[in-house]
């Protein structure tokens, strides 16, 4: 008896019939055609890009860029302009803003850009002593009301009023302070000024120096005595004119009644 061998089912046994309407290998041909078309398009694109290269290279590249054939590049932006600050040492000053820059062929700067003003001389030399337009005053003491500032041997003392000569030596011109116009200076009839020297009040001619102007300037301050003032030195703040042994001198302020009385004075009408 013959052996039963297994074999694959034949088409006619399970009802499957081969499709004879399409030629064998059609899908492969379709894929191959699509690939060929894509390759042709890529080649045409590459040829066209290569042909444009020389035209693009013939055009000047923008400033600050470096281009190479076939490469895309982006231009570097130009750095912002930096304006140096005005004035000297980088600082803005009024002088720098008002003065015009020098230009070639231009005239010298106008004097209006840097005005030169001459202040009137308030401190003439000793050869031409001033005659200030001021009021004549005498200075009386508070605790010695019958005594006044009096010139004696070049010093200022506190003396009683005598004859006409004594009255003239006890009368002074009250003028604006030589070092500070809000303060006082005292001028004598012969053109000298009262100033402190070694903290003693004397009369000297104006030598035009800054030290003299300060030594001869005294600022009025309120006194504890009604109607009286104290006279403070400009260049020695805290020191006031006071009489001691009837000598006028410049002493530091002291918190006692005697000092307050000795440093309190009244400006009265001139005795001469």
CSV table of C-alpha atoms in Angstrom, one decimal:
chain,number,residue,atom,x,y,z
A,1,UNK,CA,0.0,0.0,0.0
A,2,UNK,CA,1.5,3.4,-1.0
A,3,UNK,CA,2.6,6.0,1.8
A,4,UNK,CA,0.6,9.2,2.3
A,5,UNK,CA,3.0,12.1,1.8
A,6,UNK,CA,2.1,15.7,2.8
A,7,UNK,CA,2.1,18.3,0.0
A,8,UNK,CA,1.1,21.9,-0.3
A,9,UNK,CA,-2.5,22.5,-1.3
A,10,UNK,CA,-2.8,23.3,-4.9
A,11,UNK,CA,-4.7,26.4,-6.1
A,12,UNK,CA,-7.5,24.4,-7.5
A,13,UNK,CA,-8.0,22.7,-4.2
A,14,UNK,CA,-8.8,25.8,-2.0
A,15,UNK,CA,-10.5,28.0,-4.6
A,16,UNK,CA,-7.7,30.5,-5.1
A,17,UNK,CA,-7.2,31.7,-8.7
A,18,UNK,CA,-4.1,33.6,-9.9
A,19,UNK,CA,-4.7,37.3,-11.0
A,20,UNK,CA,-4.0,37.3,-14.7
A,21,UNK,CA,-5.2,40.9,-15.3
A,22,UNK,CA,-1.9,42.6,-14.2
A,23,UNK,CA,1.5,41.8,-15.7
A,24,UNK,CA,4.0,40.4,-13.3
A,25,UNK,CA,6.5,43.0,-11.8
A,26,UNK,CA,4.3,46.1,-12.3
A,27,UNK,CA,4.9,47.5,-8.7
A,28,UNK,CA,8.6,47.3,-9.1
A,29,UNK,CA,8.5,49.1,-12.4
A,30,UNK,CA,6.4,51.9,-10.8
A,31,UNK,CA,8.9,52.4,-7.9
A,32,UNK,CA,11.8,52.4,-10.3
A,33,UNK,CA,10.1,55.1,-12.5
A,34,UNK,CA,9.4,57.3,-9.5
A,35,UNK,CA,13.1,57.1,-8.4
A,36,UNK,CA,14.3,57.9,-11.9
A,37,UNK,CA,12.0,61.0,-12.1
A,38,UNK,CA,13.3,62.2,-8.6
A,39,UNK,CA,16.9,61.8,-9.7
A,40,UNK,CA,16.3,63.8,-12.9
A,41,UNK,CA,14.7,66.7,-10.9
A,42,UNK,CA,17.6,66.7,-8.5
A,43,UNK,CA,20.1,66.9,-11.3
A,44,UNK,CA,18.3,69.7,-13.0
A,45,UNK,CA,18.1,71.7,-9.8
A,46,UNK,CA,21.9,71.2,-9.1
A,47,UNK,CA,22.8,72.3,-12.6
A,48,UNK,CA,20.6,75.4,-12.4
A,49,UNK,CA,22.2,76.4,-9.0
A,50,UNK,CA,25.7,75.8,-10.3
A,51,UNK,CA,24.9,78.1,-13.3
A,52,UNK,CA,23.8,80.9,-11.0
A,53,UNK,CA,27.0,80.9,-9.0
A,54,UNK,CA,29.2,83.1,-11.2
A,55,UNK,CA,26.4,85.8,-11.5
A,56,UNK,CA,26.0,86.0,-7.7
A,57,UNK,CA,29.8,86.2,-7.2
A,58,UNK,CA,30.1,89.0,-9.7
A,59,UNK,CA,27.9,91.3,-7.5
A,60,UNK,CA,29.7,93.1,-4.6
A,61,UNK,CA,29.1,91.6,-1.3
A,62,UNK,CA,27.7,93.8,1.5
A,63,UNK,CA,30.2,95.6,3.7
A,64,UNK,CA,31.4,93.5,6.6
A,65,UNK,CA,30.5,90.1,5.0
A,66,UNK,CA,32.7,87.4,3.5
A,67,UNK,CA,30.9,85.0,1.0
A,68,UNK,CA,32.1,81.9,-0.7
A,69,UNK,CA,30.5,80.1,-3.6
A,70,UNK,CA,27.8,77.8,-2.7
A,71,UNK,CA,27.6,79.0,1.0
A,72,UNK,CA,25.0,81.1,2.6
A,73,UNK,CA,26.4,83.8,4.9
A,74,UNK,CA,25.0,86.5,7.1
A,75,UNK,CA,26.4,90.0,7.2
A,76,UNK,CA,27.9,91.2,10.5
A,77,UNK,CA,26.1,94.3,11.7
A,78,UNK,CA,28.2,97.5,11.8
A,79,UNK,CA,29.2,98.5,15.3
A,80,UNK,CA,27.2,101.5,16.7
A,81,UNK,CA,28.8,104.9,16.6
A,82,UNK,CA,30.2,106.0,19.9
A,83,UNK,CA,30.1,109.8,20.6
A,84,UNK,CA,32.8,110.9,23.2
A,85,UNK,CA,31.4,112.9,26.1
A,86,UNK,CA,31.9,116.6,26.0
A,87,UNK,CA,34.1,118.6,28.2
A,88,UNK,CA,37.6,117.9,29.6
A,89,UNK,CA,38.4,114.5,31.1
A,90,UNK,CA,35.1,113.2,29.9
A,91,UNK,CA,33.1,115.5,32.0
A,92,UNK,CA,30.4,117.8,30.6
A,93,UNK,CA,31.1,121.4,31.4
A,94,UNK,CA,29.5,124.7,30.6
A,95,UNK,CA,32.7,125.9,29.0
A,96,UNK,CA,32.7,122.9,26.7
A,97,UNK,CA,29.2,123.4,25.5
A,98,UNK,CA,29.5,127.1,24.9
A,99,UNK,CA,32.7,127.2,23.0
A,100,UNK,CA,32.6,126.4,19.3
A,101,UNK,CA,35.1,123.9,17.8
A,102,UNK,CA,37.9,125.4,15.7
A,103,UNK,CA,37.3,124.9,12.0
A,104,UNK,CA,39.8,125.3,9.2
A,105,UNK,CA,39.7,128.8,7.8
A,106,UNK,CA,37.5,130.2,10.6
A,107,UNK,CA,38.3,133.2,12.6
A,108,UNK,CA,39.5,133.2,16.2
A,109,UNK,CA,36.8,132.3,18.8
A,110,UNK,CA,34.4,135.1,19.6
A,111,UNK,CA,35.1,136.9,22.9
A,112,UNK,CA,31.5,136.3,23.8
A,113,UNK,CA,32.2,132.6,24.1
A,114,UNK,CA,34.6,133.3,27.0
A,115,UNK,CA,33.7,136.7,28.4
A,116,UNK,CA,36.3,138.4,30.4
A,117,UNK,CA,34.8,140.6,33.1
A,118,UNK,CA,36.9,142.9,35.1
A,119,UNK,CA,35.7,143.3,38.6
A,120,UNK,CA,36.0,146.7,40.0
A,121,UNK,CA,39.0,147.1,42.2
A,122,UNK,CA,37.7,147.4,45.7
A,123,UNK,CA,41.1,147.3,47.3
A,124,UNK,CA,43.3,150.1,45.9
A,125,UNK,CA,46.9,150.2,46.8
A,126,UNK,CA,48.3,152.4,49.5
A,127,UNK,CA,49.3,155.0,46.9
A,128,UNK,CA,45.6,155.7,46.1
A,129,UNK,CA,43.6,155.2,49.3
A,130,UNK,CA,39.8,154.9,48.8
A,131,UNK,CA,37.3,157.4,49.9
A,132,UNK,CA,34.3,155.1,50.4
A,133,UNK,CA,30.9,156.7,50.1
A,134,UNK,CA,29.6,155.6,53.5
A,135,UNK,CA,28.3,157.1,56.7
A,136,UNK,CA,30.5,158.4,59.5
A,137,UNK,CA,30.1,156.5,62.7
A,138,UNK,CA,31.5,156.3,66.2
A,139,UNK,CA,31.5,153.2,68.3
A,140,UNK,CA,30.6,153.3,71.9
A,141,UNK,CA,31.0,150.7,74.6
A,142,UNK,CA,28.0,149.2,76.4
A,143,UNK,CA,29.5,148.8,79.8
A,144,UNK,CA,31.4,152.1,79.5
A,145,UNK,CA,28.9,154.4,77.6
A,146,UNK,CA,31.1,157.5,78.0
A,147,UNK,CA,34.0,155.8,76.1
A,148,UNK,CA,34.4,155.3,72.4
A,149,UNK,CA,36.8,153.7,69.9
A,150,UNK,CA,39.7,156.1,69.6
A,151,UNK,CA,42.9,156.2,67.5
A,152,UNK,CA,46.0,156.6,69.7
A,153,UNK,CA,49.5,156.0,68.5
A,154,UNK,CA,48.3,153.6,65.7
A,155,UNK,CA,46.2,151.5,68.1
A,156,UNK,CA,42.5,151.5,68.8
A,157,UNK,CA,41.6,152.1,72.4
A,158,UNK,CA,38.5,152.8,74.4
A,159,UNK,CA,38.8,156.4,75.6
A,160,UNK,CA,36.5,159.2,76.8
A,161,UNK,CA,35.7,162.0,74.4
A,162,UNK,CA,38.0,165.0,74.6
A,163,UNK,CA,38.5,168.0,72.3
A,164,UNK,CA,37.9,168.3,68.6
A,165,UNK,CA,41.0,166.3,67.7
A,166,UNK,CA,39.9,163.5,69.9
A,167,UNK,CA,36.4,163.5,68.3
A,168,UNK,CA,37.9,163.3,64.8
A,169,UNK,CA,40.1,160.3,65.9
A,170,UNK,CA,36.9,158.7,67.3
A,171,UNK,CA,35.0,158.9,64.1
A,172,UNK,CA,35.2,156.3,61.3
A,173,UNK,CA,33.7,155.6,57.9
A,174,UNK,CA,31.5,152.6,58.0
A,175,UNK,CA,31.9,150.8,54.6
A,176,UNK,CA,31.2,147.4,53.1
A,177,UNK,CA,33.5,144.8,54.2
A,178,UNK,CA,36.7,144.5,52.1
A,179,UNK,CA,36.5,140.7,52.1
A,180,UNK,CA,32.7,140.3,52.5
A,181,UNK,CA,30.2,143.0,51.3
A,182,UNK,CA,27.7,141.8,53.9
A,183,UNK,CA,30.1,142.7,56.7
A,184,UNK,CA,31.8,146.0,57.8
A,185,UNK,CA,35.1,147.6,57.4
A,186,UNK,CA,36.1,150.8,59.3
A,187,UNK,CA,38.2,153.5,57.5
A,188,UNK,CA,39.9,156.5,59.2
A,189,UNK,CA,39.8,160.1,58.1
A,190,UNK,CA,43.2,159.8,56.5
A,191,UNK,CA,42.3,156.7,54.5
A,192,UNK,CA,43.6,153.9,56.7
A,193,UNK,CA,41.6,150.8,57.8
A,194,UNK,CA,41.1,149.2,61.1
A,195,UNK,CA,42.5,145.6,61.1
A,196,UNK,CA,43.6,143.1,63.6
A,197,UNK,CA,47.3,142.3,63.8
A,198,UNK,CA,48.5,139.7,66.3
A,199,UNK,CA,44.8,139.9,67.5
A,200,UNK,CA,45.2,143.6,68.4
A,201,UNK,CA,43.1,146.2,66.6
A,202,UNK,CA,45.3,148.8,64.7
A,203,UNK,CA,45.1,151.2,61.8
A,204,UNK,CA,47.1,150.4,58.6
A,205,UNK,CA,47.0,151.4,55.0
A,206,UNK,CA,45.5,148.9,52.6
A,207,UNK,CA,48.3,146.9,50.9
A,208,UNK,CA,45.9,145.2,48.5
A,209,UNK,CA,46.6,141.7,49.9
A,210,UNK,CA,43.9,139.1,50.6
A,211,UNK,CA,45.1,138.9,54.2
A,212,UNK,CA,44.7,142.6,54.8
A,213,UNK,CA,41.1,142.5,53.4
A,214,UNK,CA,40.2,139.7,55.7
A,215,UNK,CA,41.9,141.2,58.8
A,216,UNK,CA,39.9,144.4,58.1
A,217,UNK,CA,36.5,142.8,57.8
A,218,UNK,CA,34.2,142.2,60.7
A,219,UNK,CA,30.7,140.8,60.6
A,220,UNK,CA,27.9,142.1,62.9
A,221,UNK,CA,26.3,139.5,65.2
A,222,UNK,CA,23.4,139.8,67.6
A,223,UNK,CA,24.4,140.7,71.1
A,224,UNK,CA,22.7,139.8,74.3
A,225,UNK,CA,22.4,143.5,75.1
A,226,UNK,CA,19.5,145.2,73.4
A,227,UNK,CA,20.4,147.6,70.7
A,228,UNK,CA,24.1,146.5,70.6
A,229,UNK,CA,26.1,144.2,68.2
A,230,UNK,CA,29.1,142.0,68.4
A,231,UNK,CA,31.8,142.1,65.6
A,232,UNK,CA,33.2,138.8,64.5
A,233,UNK,CA,36.3,138.4,62.5
A,234,UNK,CA,36.0,137.0,59.0
A,235,UNK,CA,39.2,134.9,58.9
A,236,UNK,CA,38.9,133.9,62.6
A,237,UNK,CA,35.4,132.8,63.2
A,238,UNK,CA,34.5,132.6,66.8
A,239,UNK,CA,36.7,135.5,67.7
A,240,UNK,CA,35.1,138.8,68.5
A,241,UNK,CA,36.3,142.4,69.1
A,242,UNK,CA,36.3,143.2,72.8
A,243,UNK,CA,38.0,145.8,75.0
A,244,UNK,CA,40.4,144.6,77.7
A,245,UNK,CA,42.1,147.2,79.9
A,246,UNK,CA,40.6,149.7,77.4
A,247,UNK,CA,42.6,148.1,74.5
A,248,UNK,CA,40.6,146.7,71.5
A,249,UNK,CA,41.6,143.2,70.7
A,250,UNK,CA,40.3,140.0,69.1
A,251,UNK,CA,39.5,137.2,71.6
A,252,UNK,CA,37.6,133.9,71.4
A,253,UNK,CA,34.0,133.9,72.6
A,254,UNK,CA,33.6,133.2,76.3
A,255,UNK,CA,30.4,132.2,78.1
A,256,UNK,CA,30.5,134.9,80.9
A,257,UNK,CA,28.8,138.2,81.4
A,258,UNK,CA,32.0,140.2,81.5
A,259,UNK,CA,33.0,139.0,78.0
A,260,UNK,CA,29.5,139.7,76.7
A,261,UNK,CA,29.6,143.2,78.1
A,262,UNK,CA,33.1,144.0,76.8
A,263,UNK,CA,32.3,142.7,73.3
A,264,UNK,CA,29.0,144.6,73.0
A,265,UNK,CA,29.1,147.9,71.1
A,266,UNK,CA,26.7,150.5,69.7
A,267,UNK,CA,27.2,152.3,66.3
A,268,UNK,CA,26.2,155.9,66.9
A,269,UNK,CA,26.4,159.1,64.8
A,270,UNK,CA,29.9,160.4,64.2
A,271,UNK,CA,31.3,162.6,66.9
A,272,UNK,CA,33.3,164.8,64.6
